[in-house]
Amino acid sequence: MMASPTATESETKRSTTVRAGEASGDRIRLSVYDMLIGLVYTPRTFFYRETLDGEALRASLSRTLLNFPMVSGRMKRDPDGRLSVLCDDSGVRFIETHTSEPMPDHGPHHTAKKGINRYLSQVNPLQVVDGDTPLFTVKLTHMKGGGSVLGVSMNHAVADGSAYMRFMESWSKEHRGLGYPAPGHDRGIIDALAAPVAGDARPDNDHFTVTKRGRKSAYVARILLSSIAKVTTMVTTRFTAAELATMKDAAMADLAGTERWVSTNDALTAHLWKVLGALRDRPDTSVEKLGLLADFRAFGGGAVPDGYWGNTVTNTRPGMSAAELRARPLGEVAMAVRAGYAENTEEKIRQETAFLCAEYEAGRLKRILPTMTLDKFENTIVINNWSKLPFYSLDFGAGTPFWYDVPALPTPWTVLIAPTPADEPGGRDVHMAVPRALVQTLQKQSWTDRFHCYADSGEASALTFGSPKAGG
């Protein structure tokens, strides 16, 4: 292991740079999907009952970086203006610290969102390009009396949520001496998606907007202002496996005799859309859109291998009037959700990639935003379903996490669906960013009853209200 202590080292805090120990020197140019994301970091925290071994973690991380050279590289700007990652093994930041506080009993009724930044090593995204700024950071916090919090942050331009968790899972397996598939980093795979349709590429796209000059800046400013003004509050609740089974049965009953089928996730997504739509209480004729994020590796006809490591997220936006959303039964709304995901065909992905490549060549990629992102303040609820990601499979020699959490989200009407821990398998933890002005309404028992109308009597999970985005 290559771990170089820095000047920031004491009995309670130690900062090191972890390296693989060898550098390929490859320069990997980012794909249009990588560059579309921007240089923001994605933070995640994992809470363990038992204390993790920092020295062993650094050693296994070093070995894992051999297979993920982009993670220990640095972001560079090429002469033509495109961004690349130089795989020079400059390393990742690893901070290990101790605190005088005991491990909180976190869970859906006591989230970690308030004060979560204490468990993360912060990075300024404005200093990433052509700077000595790590693309991945680790902060290991040991709690008084035992237990550890593993806080990690990865630059979103190198990996989306699925790729991020593939790295974490690989690190976990490396730590335990288990094998795992080597990732693929060839961004040429993404460019090749556009080739068959490049001559017929459409000049516009249903799911991405080329903003007018100044509109993207205005949107970013609105997010920052919303953060400062604390306009959103995170609401968390748990749906048990039994509750979800009842919910799916209800959706399937609505479809009886039609030979149509929906999944548990379709039913849950539809249920959340209906309840949040009722909370929004928009006029009957208003259009309600649902932003659905999806990994297009599953829809690319094998053109993008499962082992590809990078950004492969697309989106669709099914919609209906507010009156329809209120009136249609759960099963019908779940079918609309399923149809939304089904829009992600190989042809759609190729056309989308060709559009983004053409916009890059025209110098307009920086002005593009997903349309659903622009509309989150207006008519769109965005749902990101992470329920199949291995948050609770990360065993670094001391068992799996008992809780996983992320910081509060800055934009309203954004929903994250996560799996539940090993001791409550098959459920879903739902994290929702809602306007702060609606918190008093949501605190009424009637809204807990709406969210958990499929739970057995007395078993409904309460709604937990976290700190506003800017509350730290």
Short mmCIF file of C-alpha atoms in Angstrom, two decimals:
data_model
loop_
_atom_site.label_atom_id
_atom_site.label_comp_id
_atom_site.label_asym_id
_atom_site.label_seq_id
_atom_site.Cartn_x
_atom_site.Cartn_y
_atom_site.Cartn_z
CA MET A 1 0.00 0.00 0.00
CA MET A 2 1.14 3.53 -0.81
CA ALA A 3 -0.14 5.81 1.96
CA SER A 4 1.67 9.10 2.46
CA PRO A 5 1.00 10.95 5.74
CA THR A 6 0.51 14.69 5.42
CA ALA A 7 1.07 17.47 7.90
CA THR A 8 -2.49 17.03 9.17
CA GLU A 9 -1.87 14.29 11.68
CA SER A 10 -2.50 14.06 15.40
CA GLU A 11 -3.63 11.59 18.01
CA THR A 12 -7.26 12.11 16.98
CA LYS A 13 -7.01 12.95 13.25
CA ARG A 14 -4.82 11.53 10.54
CA SER A 15 -4.89 12.47 6.86
CA THR A 16 -3.15 10.32 4.26
CA THR A 17 -3.03 10.00 0.50
CA VAL A 18 -3.74 6.43 -0.59
CA ARG A 19 -2.28 5.34 -3.92
CA ALA A 20 -2.29 2.16 -5.97
CA GLY A 21 1.49 2.20 -6.21
CA GLU A 22 1.61 2.21 -9.99
CA ALA A 23 0.29 4.52 -12.70
CA SER A 24 -0.68 3.63 -16.25
CA GLY A 25 -0.38 7.23 -17.40
CA ASP A 26 -3.50 6.75 -19.55
CA ARG A 27 -5.54 9.85 -20.33
CA ILE A 28 -9.22 8.89 -20.46
CA ARG A 29 -11.44 11.46 -22.17
CA LEU A 30 -14.82 11.89 -20.53
CA SER A 31 -17.94 10.90 -22.44
CA VAL A 32 -20.76 13.33 -23.21
CA TYR A 33 -22.73 11.78 -20.33
CA ASP A 34 -19.80 12.29 -17.96
CA MET A 35 -19.43 15.95 -18.96
CA LEU A 36 -23.17 16.54 -18.84
CA ILE A 37 -23.18 15.81 -15.11
CA GLY A 38 -20.66 18.49 -14.17
CA LEU A 39 -17.95 18.33 -11.52
CA VAL A 40 -20.10 17.98 -8.41
CA TYR A 41 -19.31 15.37 -5.75
CA THR A 42 -21.69 12.69 -4.53
CA PRO A 43 -21.42 12.09 -0.76
CA ARG A 44 -22.56 8.92 1.02
CA THR A 45 -22.28 7.74 4.60
CA PHE A 46 -22.35 4.21 6.01
CA PHE A 47 -22.81 3.54 9.74
CA TYR A 48 -21.29 0.42 11.35
CA ARG A 49 -21.96 -0.97 14.83
CA GLU A 50 -18.44 -2.41 15.02
CA THR A 51 -15.22 -0.42 14.68
CA LEU A 52 -13.54 -0.56 11.27
CA ASP A 53 -9.78 -1.05 10.92
CA GLY A 54 -8.41 2.09 9.26
CA GLU A 55 -5.02 0.63 8.39
CA ALA A 56 -6.61 -2.42 6.77
CA LEU A 57 -9.05 -0.18 4.88
CA ARG A 58 -6.21 1.88 3.45
CA ALA A 59 -4.40 -1.27 2.36
CA SER A 60 -7.46 -2.77 0.61
CA LEU A 61 -8.32 0.59 -0.97
CA SER A 62 -4.80 0.76 -2.41
CA ARG A 63 -5.24 -2.68 -3.99
CA THR A 64 -8.69 -1.76 -5.34
CA LEU A 65 -7.32 1.37 -7.04
CA LEU A 66 -5.20 -0.87 -9.29
CA ASN A 67 -8.44 -1.85 -11.05
CA PHE A 68 -9.97 1.64 -10.89
CA PRO A 69 -7.16 3.95 -12.07
CA MET A 70 -9.54 6.85 -12.77
CA VAL A 71 -10.43 7.06 -9.08
CA SER A 72 -6.84 7.88 -8.09
CA GLY A 73 -6.25 10.15 -11.09
CA ARG A 74 -6.71 13.87 -11.66
CA MET A 75 -9.05 15.86 -13.91
CA LYS A 76 -7.35 17.66 -16.81
CA ARG A 77 -8.50 19.93 -19.62
CA ASP A 78 -7.36 18.87 -23.07
CA PRO A 79 -6.12 21.36 -25.70
CA ASP A 80 -9.50 21.16 -27.48
CA GLY A 81 -11.33 22.01 -24.24
CA ARG A 82 -12.65 18.52 -23.48
CA LEU A 83 -12.05 17.02 -20.03
CA SER A 84 -10.00 13.92 -19.35
CA VAL A 85 -8.85 11.99 -16.31
CA LEU A 86 -5.10 11.49 -16.20
CA CYS A 87 -4.44 8.12 -14.57
CA ASP A 88 -1.30 9.27 -12.77
CA ASP A 89 -2.07 7.68 -9.39
CA SER A 90 -2.00 11.00 -7.57
CA GLY A 91 -4.16 9.24 -5.02
CA VAL A 92 -7.27 9.67 -2.91
CA ARG A 93 -7.61 11.51 0.39
CA PHE A 94 -8.22 9.33 3.45
CA ILE A 95 -8.92 10.98 6.80
CA GLU A 96 -9.22 8.94 9.97
CA THR A 97 -10.52 10.63 13.08
CA HIS A 98 -11.99 9.92 16.51
CA THR A 99 -14.89 11.67 18.18
CA SER A 100 -16.00 11.89 21.79
CA GLU A 101 -19.61 11.20 20.81
CA PRO A 102 -21.16 7.71 20.94
CA MET A 103 -22.72 6.14 17.87
CA PRO A 104 -26.27 7.45 17.42
CA ASP A 105 -29.02 4.91 16.89
CA HIS A 106 -29.73 6.03 13.35
CA GLY A 107 -32.54 4.67 11.23
CA PRO A 108 -35.69 5.88 9.47
CA HIS A 109 -36.94 7.40 12.74
CA HIS A 110 -33.62 9.13 13.45
CA THR A 111 -31.76 10.00 10.27
CA ALA A 112 -28.20 11.31 10.09
CA LYS A 113 -28.96 14.29 7.87
CA LYS A 114 -28.53 16.89 10.59
CA GLY A 115 -24.78 17.34 10.97
CA ILE A 116 -23.95 14.71 8.35
CA ASN A 117 -21.15 16.84 6.88
CA ARG A 118 -19.01 16.10 9.95
CA TYR A 119 -18.59 12.60 8.53
CA LEU A 120 -17.46 13.77 5.08
CA SER A 121 -14.27 15.21 3.63
CA GLN A 122 -15.35 18.23 1.61
CA VAL A 123 -13.92 19.08 -1.82
CA ASN A 124 -14.28 22.31 -3.79
CA PRO A 125 -15.46 21.31 -7.32
CA LEU A 126 -14.16 24.62 -8.67
CA GLN A 127 -10.61 23.41 -7.99
CA VAL A 128 -10.91 20.04 -9.70
CA VAL A 129 -9.76 20.77 -13.26
CA ASP A 130 -5.98 21.02 -13.61
CA GLY A 131 -5.55 21.01 -9.85
CA ASP A 132 -4.23 18.45 -7.39
CA THR A 133 -7.76 17.73 -6.20
CA PRO A 134 -8.70 14.10 -5.49
CA LEU A 135 -11.68 12.64 -7.33
CA PHE A 136 -12.54 10.43 -4.36
CA THR A 137 -12.27 11.11 -0.63
CA VAL A 138 -12.76 8.96 2.45
CA LYS A 139 -13.39 10.00 6.03
CA LEU A 140 -13.44 7.28 8.66
CA THR A 141 -14.87 8.46 11.98
CA HIS A 142 -14.55 6.23 15.05
CA MET A 143 -17.25 6.81 17.65
CA LYS A 144 -16.77 6.75 21.41
CA GLY A 145 -17.54 3.30 22.77
CA GLY A 146 -17.24 1.58 19.39
CA GLY A 147 -18.59 1.76 15.91
CA SER A 148 -17.43 3.69 12.85
CA VAL A 149 -18.88 5.92 10.15
CA LEU A 150 -17.45 5.55 6.65
CA GLY A 151 -18.07 8.76 4.71
CA VAL A 152 -17.13 8.84 1.03
CA SER A 153 -17.42 11.39 -1.79
CA MET A 154 -16.83 10.73 -5.48
CA ASN A 155 -16.76 13.17 -8.36
CA HIS A 156 -19.91 12.55 -10.38
CA ALA A 157 -18.13 13.19 -13.69
CA VAL A 158 -16.30 9.87 -13.40
CA ALA A 159 -19.12 7.65 -12.11
CA ASP A 160 -22.88 7.60 -11.69
CA GLY A 161 -24.63 6.01 -8.72
CA SER A 162 -24.41 2.44 -10.00
CA ALA A 163 -20.74 2.72 -10.97
CA TYR A 164 -19.97 4.43 -7.65
CA MET A 165 -21.49 1.53 -5.72
CA ARG A 166 -19.71 -0.96 -7.95
CA PHE A 167 -16.44 0.61 -6.83
CA MET A 168 -17.52 0.48 -3.17
CA GLU A 169 -18.62 -3.14 -3.51
CA SER A 170 -15.33 -4.03 -5.22
CA TRP A 171 -13.42 -2.37 -2.39
CA SER A 172 -15.46 -4.37 0.13
CA LYS A 173 -14.74 -7.64 -1.68
CA GLU A 174 -11.05 -6.79 -2.08
CA HIS A 175 -10.92 -6.13 1.67
CA ARG A 176 -12.28 -9.63 2.36
CA GLY A 177 -10.08 -11.33 -0.21
CA LEU A 178 -12.92 -12.03 -2.63
CA GLY A 179 -12.81 -11.73 -6.40
CA TYR A 180 -14.80 -9.24 -8.47
CA PRO A 181 -15.08 -8.38 -12.18
CA ALA A 182 -12.62 -5.81 -13.52
CA PRO A 183 -14.36 -2.62 -14.70
CA GLY A 184 -14.13 -1.19 -18.22
CA HIS A 185 -13.18 2.47 -18.67
CA ASP A 186 -13.24 2.85 -22.48
CA ARG A 187 -15.36 5.95 -23.13
CA GLY A 188 -15.21 5.20 -26.85
CA ILE A 189 -18.06 2.77 -26.18
CA ILE A 190 -20.38 5.71 -25.52
CA ASP A 191 -19.32 7.64 -28.62
CA ALA A 192 -19.87 4.48 -30.67
CA LEU A 193 -23.53 4.40 -29.60
CA ALA A 194 -24.19 7.45 -31.76
CA ALA A 195 -22.45 6.21 -34.91
CA PRO A 196 -25.32 4.20 -36.50
CA VAL A 197 -27.78 7.13 -36.24
CA ALA A 198 -25.43 10.11 -36.51
CA GLY A 199 -26.63 10.92 -40.03
CA ASP A 200 -30.28 10.94 -38.89
CA ALA A 201 -29.78 12.61 -35.50
CA ARG A 202 -32.61 14.90 -34.45
CA PRO A 203 -31.78 18.55 -33.76
CA ASP A 204 -33.63 18.41 -30.45
CA ASN A 205 -34.44 15.92 -27.70
CA ASP A 206 -37.54 15.31 -25.60
CA HIS A 207 -35.59 14.82 -22.38
CA PHE A 208 -32.80 17.40 -22.61
CA THR A 209 -33.09 21.17 -23.01
CA VAL A 210 -30.48 23.43 -24.60
CA THR A 211 -30.97 26.41 -22.32
CA LYS A 212 -30.80 29.95 -23.59
CA ARG A 213 -27.77 31.90 -22.49
CA GLY A 214 -28.07 32.70 -18.82
CA ARG A 215 -30.93 30.27 -18.05
CA LYS A 216 -28.65 27.53 -16.69
CA SER A 217 -26.85 30.09 -14.52
CA ALA A 218 -30.23 31.35 -13.31
CA TYR A 219 -31.24 27.78 -12.45
CA VAL A 220 -28.02 27.17 -10.49
CA ALA A 221 -28.51 30.50 -8.71
CA ARG A 222 -32.04 29.43 -7.78
CA ILE A 223 -30.72 26.22 -6.25
CA LEU A 224 -28.11 28.14 -4.24
CA LEU A 225 -30.72 30.64 -3.09
CA SER A 226 -33.07 27.82 -2.13
CA SER A 227 -30.27 26.24 -0.11
CA ILE A 228 -29.49 29.46 1.72
CA ALA A 229 -33.16 30.18 2.35
CA LYS A 230 -33.74 26.61 3.58
CA VAL A 231 -36.78 26.13 1.36
CA THR A 232 -36.65 22.30 1.38
CA THR A 233 -36.88 19.78 4.19
CA MET A 234 -36.03 16.10 3.96
CA VAL A 235 -38.77 13.66 4.95
CA THR A 236 -37.86 10.00 5.47
CA THR A 237 -40.09 6.99 5.98
CA ARG A 238 -39.80 3.21 5.71
CA PHE A 239 -42.04 0.84 3.78
CA THR A 240 -41.76 -2.72 5.08
CA ALA A 241 -41.62 -5.80 2.84
CA ALA A 242 -45.10 -6.83 3.99
CA GLU A 243 -46.50 -3.37 3.25
CA LEU A 244 -44.96 -3.40 -0.22
CA ALA A 245 -46.41 -6.84 -0.93
CA THR A 246 -49.88 -5.56 -0.03
CA MET A 247 -49.32 -2.49 -2.20
CA LYS A 248 -48.32 -4.59 -5.19
CA ASP A 249 -51.30 -6.92 -4.66
CA ALA A 250 -53.59 -3.87 -4.72
CA ALA A 251 -52.03 -2.64 -7.97
CA MET A 252 -52.36 -6.08 -9.56
CA ALA A 253 -56.00 -6.30 -8.44
CA ASP A 254 -56.65 -3.08 -10.35
CA LEU A 255 -55.27 -4.81 -13.47
CA ALA A 256 -57.16 -8.08 -13.03
CA GLY A 257 -58.22 -9.61 -16.33
CA THR A 258 -55.90 -7.45 -18.43
CA GLU A 259 -52.84 -9.75 -18.49
CA ARG A 260 -50.74 -6.73 -17.54
CA TRP A 261 -48.10 -6.89 -14.82
CA VAL A 262 -46.27 -4.37 -12.61
CA SER A 263 -43.34 -4.79 -10.25
CA THR A 264 -43.13 -3.86 -6.59
CA ASN A 265 -41.03 -0.84 -7.53
CA ASP A 266 -43.60 0.21 -10.15
CA ALA A 267 -46.32 0.08 -7.50
CA LEU A 268 -44.29 2.00 -4.92
CA THR A 269 -43.29 4.67 -7.44
CA ALA A 270 -46.91 5.07 -8.51
CA HIS A 271 -48.05 5.30 -4.89
CA LEU A 272 -45.49 8.00 -4.10
CA TRP A 273 -46.46 9.92 -7.23
CA LYS A 274 -50.13 9.83 -6.24
CA VAL A 275 -49.55 10.88 -2.62
CA LEU A 276 -47.08 13.64 -3.47
CA GLY A 277 -49.40 14.78 -6.26
CA ALA A 278 -52.18 15.12 -3.70
CA LEU A 279 -49.82 17.05 -1.42
CA ARG A 280 -48.97 19.45 -4.26
CA ASP A 281 -52.72 19.99 -4.80
CA ARG A 282 -52.34 21.59 -8.21
CA PRO A 283 -55.39 22.50 -10.37
CA ASP A 284 -57.14 19.61 -12.14
CA THR A 285 -55.93 20.61 -15.60
CA SER A 286 -52.28 21.02 -14.55
CA VAL A 287 -49.90 18.51 -16.09
CA GLU A 288 -48.06 16.38 -13.54
CA LYS A 289 -44.77 14.91 -14.79
CA LEU A 290 -42.75 12.11 -13.20
CA GLY A 291 -39.00 12.17 -13.86
CA LEU A 292 -37.67 8.60 -13.91
CA LEU A 293 -33.92 7.98 -13.91
CA ALA A 294 -32.64 4.75 -15.44
CA ASP A 295 -29.31 3.05 -16.20
CA PHE A 296 -29.24 2.65 -19.98
CA ARG A 297 -26.80 -0.26 -19.90
CA ALA A 298 -29.92 -2.39 -19.48
CA PHE A 299 -31.50 -0.96 -22.64
CA GLY A 300 -28.59 -0.58 -25.06
CA GLY A 301 -28.93 -3.92 -26.79
CA GLY A 302 -25.59 -5.03 -25.37
CA ALA A 303 -23.76 -2.10 -26.97
CA VAL A 304 -22.71 -0.95 -23.49
CA PRO A 305 -21.34 -3.90 -21.49
CA ASP A 306 -22.40 -4.45 -17.90
CA GLY A 307 -18.80 -3.90 -16.84
CA TYR A 308 -18.59 -0.37 -18.27
CA TRP A 309 -17.65 2.05 -15.48
CA GLY A 310 -18.86 5.63 -15.91
CA ASN A 311 -22.08 7.62 -16.34
CA THR A 312 -24.88 5.77 -18.11
CA VAL A 313 -28.00 7.49 -16.79
CA THR A 314 -30.91 8.52 -18.95
CA ASN A 315 -34.43 9.66 -18.07
CA THR A 316 -38.04 9.62 -19.18
CA ARG A 317 -41.02 11.73 -18.06
CA PRO A 318 -44.45 10.07 -18.11
CA GLY A 319 -47.24 12.47 -17.30
CA MET A 320 -50.96 12.99 -16.83
CA SER A 321 -53.25 15.72 -15.57
CA ALA A 322 -53.48 16.35 -11.84
CA ALA A 323 -57.11 15.22 -11.95
CA GLU A 324 -56.14 11.93 -13.64
CA LEU A 325 -53.36 11.31 -11.14
CA ARG A 326 -55.83 11.72 -8.29
CA ALA A 327 -58.59 9.65 -9.88
CA ARG A 328 -56.79 6.75 -11.57
CA PRO A 329 -56.33 3.57 -9.47
CA LEU A 330 -52.90 2.56 -8.29
CA GLY A 331 -52.53 -0.19 -10.88
CA GLU A 332 -53.18 2.17 -13.79
CA VAL A 333 -50.66 4.70 -12.50
CA ALA A 334 -48.14 1.88 -11.97
CA MET A 335 -48.64 0.89 -15.62
CA ALA A 336 -47.84 4.50 -16.61
CA VAL A 337 -44.64 4.23 -14.58
CA ARG A 338 -43.76 0.95 -16.27
CA ALA A 339 -44.47 2.43 -19.70
CA GLY A 340 -42.18 5.34 -18.82
CA TYR A 341 -39.28 2.99 -18.15
CA ALA A 342 -40.12 1.04 -21.32
CA GLU A 343 -39.44 4.17 -23.40
CA ASN A 344 -35.73 3.48 -22.84
CA THR A 345 -35.17 1.51 -26.03
CA GLU A 346 -31.87 0.99 -27.82
CA GLU A 347 -33.00 3.43 -30.54
CA LYS A 348 -33.84 6.07 -27.94
CA ILE A 349 -30.42 5.74 -26.29
CA ARG A 350 -28.59 5.95 -29.61
CA GLN A 351 -30.56 9.03 -30.71
CA GLU A 352 -29.99 10.66 -27.34
CA THR A 353 -26.24 10.02 -27.48
CA ALA A 354 -26.08 11.34 -31.06
CA PHE A 355 -27.90 14.50 -29.96
CA LEU A 356 -25.51 15.08 -27.04
CA CYS A 357 -22.45 14.43 -29.23
CA ALA A 358 -23.73 16.92 -31.82
CA GLU A 359 -24.35 19.52 -29.13
CA TYR A 360 -20.84 18.99 -27.81
CA GLU A 361 -19.37 19.53 -31.27
CA ALA A 362 -21.47 22.70 -31.60
CA GLY A 363 -20.11 23.99 -28.28
CA ARG A 364 -23.48 23.88 -26.53
CA LEU A 365 -23.11 20.89 -24.16
CA LYS A 366 -22.48 23.20 -21.18
CA ARG A 367 -25.89 24.75 -21.74
CA ILE A 368 -27.78 21.45 -21.62
CA LEU A 369 -29.82 20.31 -18.64
CA PRO A 370 -32.23 17.40 -18.29
CA THR A 371 -35.68 18.89 -18.85
CA MET A 372 -36.96 17.17 -15.72
CA THR A 373 -34.25 18.98 -13.71
CA LEU A 374 -35.38 22.36 -15.00
CA ASP A 375 -38.99 21.52 -14.18
CA LYS A 376 -38.46 20.30 -10.60
CA PHE A 377 -39.56 23.69 -9.30
CA GLU A 378 -42.72 23.52 -11.42
CA ASN A 379 -44.55 20.41 -12.64
CA THR A 380 -42.14 17.48 -12.12
CA ILE A 381 -41.47 15.04 -9.30
CA VAL A 382 -38.14 13.23 -9.82
CA ILE A 383 -37.71 9.71 -8.45
CA ASN A 384 -34.33 8.00 -8.32
CA ASN A 385 -34.71 4.34 -7.39
CA TRP A 386 -31.57 2.98 -5.72
CA SER A 387 -33.29 -0.02 -4.14
CA LYS A 388 -31.13 -2.55 -5.99
CA LEU A 389 -27.80 -0.94 -5.10
CA PRO A 390 -25.68 -2.81 -2.52
CA PHE A 391 -25.64 -0.17 0.23
CA TYR A 392 -26.12 -2.80 2.92
CA SER A 393 -23.71 -5.38 1.47
CA LEU A 394 -20.54 -3.41 2.17
CA ASP A 395 -18.71 -5.60 4.67
CA PHE A 396 -15.19 -4.39 5.52
CA GLY A 397 -14.52 -7.11 8.04
CA ALA A 398 -16.83 -5.85 10.78
CA GLY A 399 -20.25 -6.67 9.40
CA THR A 400 -22.54 -4.66 7.15
CA PRO A 401 -23.86 -1.13 7.82
CA PHE A 402 -26.91 -0.70 10.01
CA TRP A 403 -27.75 2.62 8.33
CA TYR A 404 -26.97 4.48 5.13
CA ASP A 405 -27.64 8.18 4.57
CA VAL A 406 -27.00 11.13 2.27
CA PRO A 407 -27.07 14.88 2.89
CA ALA A 408 -30.29 16.80 2.35
CA LEU A 409 -31.19 17.62 -1.26
CA PRO A 410 -31.32 21.24 -2.47
CA THR A 411 -34.28 21.04 -4.86
CA PRO A 412 -37.88 20.23 -3.94
CA TRP A 413 -39.85 17.25 -5.20
CA THR A 414 -36.83 14.94 -5.43
CA VAL A 415 -37.27 11.40 -4.09
CA LEU A 416 -34.62 8.74 -3.38
CA ILE A 417 -35.69 5.13 -2.85
CA ALA A 418 -33.12 3.05 -0.97
CA PRO A 419 -33.02 -0.57 0.22
CA THR A 420 -33.41 -1.46 3.89
CA PRO A 421 -30.74 -3.02 6.14
CA ALA A 422 -30.14 -6.74 6.47
CA ASP A 423 -32.19 -6.98 9.67
CA GLU A 424 -35.28 -5.71 7.80
CA PRO A 425 -34.83 -7.14 4.30
CA GLY A 426 -37.09 -6.43 1.35
CA GLY A 427 -38.31 -3.01 2.44
CA ARG A 428 -37.61 0.47 1.09
CA ASP A 429 -36.44 3.63 2.83
CA VAL A 430 -37.78 6.68 1.02
CA HIS A 431 -36.07 10.08 1.32
CA MET A 432 -38.12 13.01 -0.01
CA ALA A 433 -37.17 16.67 -0.44
CA VAL A 434 -40.36 18.68 0.02
CA PRO A 435 -40.97 22.43 0.27
CA ARG A 436 -40.53 23.58 3.84
CA ALA A 437 -43.86 25.38 3.61
CA LEU A 438 -45.62 21.99 3.49
CA VAL A 439 -43.98 20.47 6.56
CA GLN A 440 -46.75 21.58 8.92
CA THR A 441 -49.28 19.91 6.64
CA LEU A 442 -47.26 16.70 6.46
CA GLN A 443 -46.99 16.52 10.23
CA LYS A 444 -50.71 15.75 10.43
CA GLN A 445 -51.45 12.08 11.08
CA SER A 446 -53.67 11.96 8.01
CA TRP A 447 -50.61 12.25 5.74
CA THR A 448 -48.78 9.43 7.49
CA ASP A 449 -51.96 7.42 6.95
CA ARG A 450 -51.92 8.30 3.22
CA PHE A 451 -48.33 7.26 2.74
CA HIS A 452 -48.89 4.03 4.67
CA CYS A 453 -52.43 3.14 3.68
CA TYR A 454 -51.23 -0.39 2.78
CA ALA A 455 -49.61 -1.07 6.16
CA ASP A 456 -51.23 -3.26 8.80
CA SER A 457 -52.95 -1.36 11.58
CA GLY A 458 -50.43 0.08 14.04
CA GLU A 459 -47.40 -0.82 11.90
CA ALA A 460 -47.11 2.32 9.77
CA SER A 461 -43.71 4.01 9.88
CA ALA A 462 -43.78 7.60 11.04
CA LEU A 463 -42.61 10.43 8.79
CA THR A 464 -39.26 11.72 10.03
CA PHE A 465 -38.41 15.34 9.32
CA GLY A 466 -34.72 16.04 8.78
CA SER A 467 -32.91 19.34 8.77
CA PRO A 468 -33.33 21.78 5.89
CA LYS A 469 -30.66 21.68 3.19
CA ALA A 470 -28.63 24.52 4.61
CA GLY A 471 -29.01 23.43 8.18
CA GLY A 472 -25.80 21.36 8.15
#
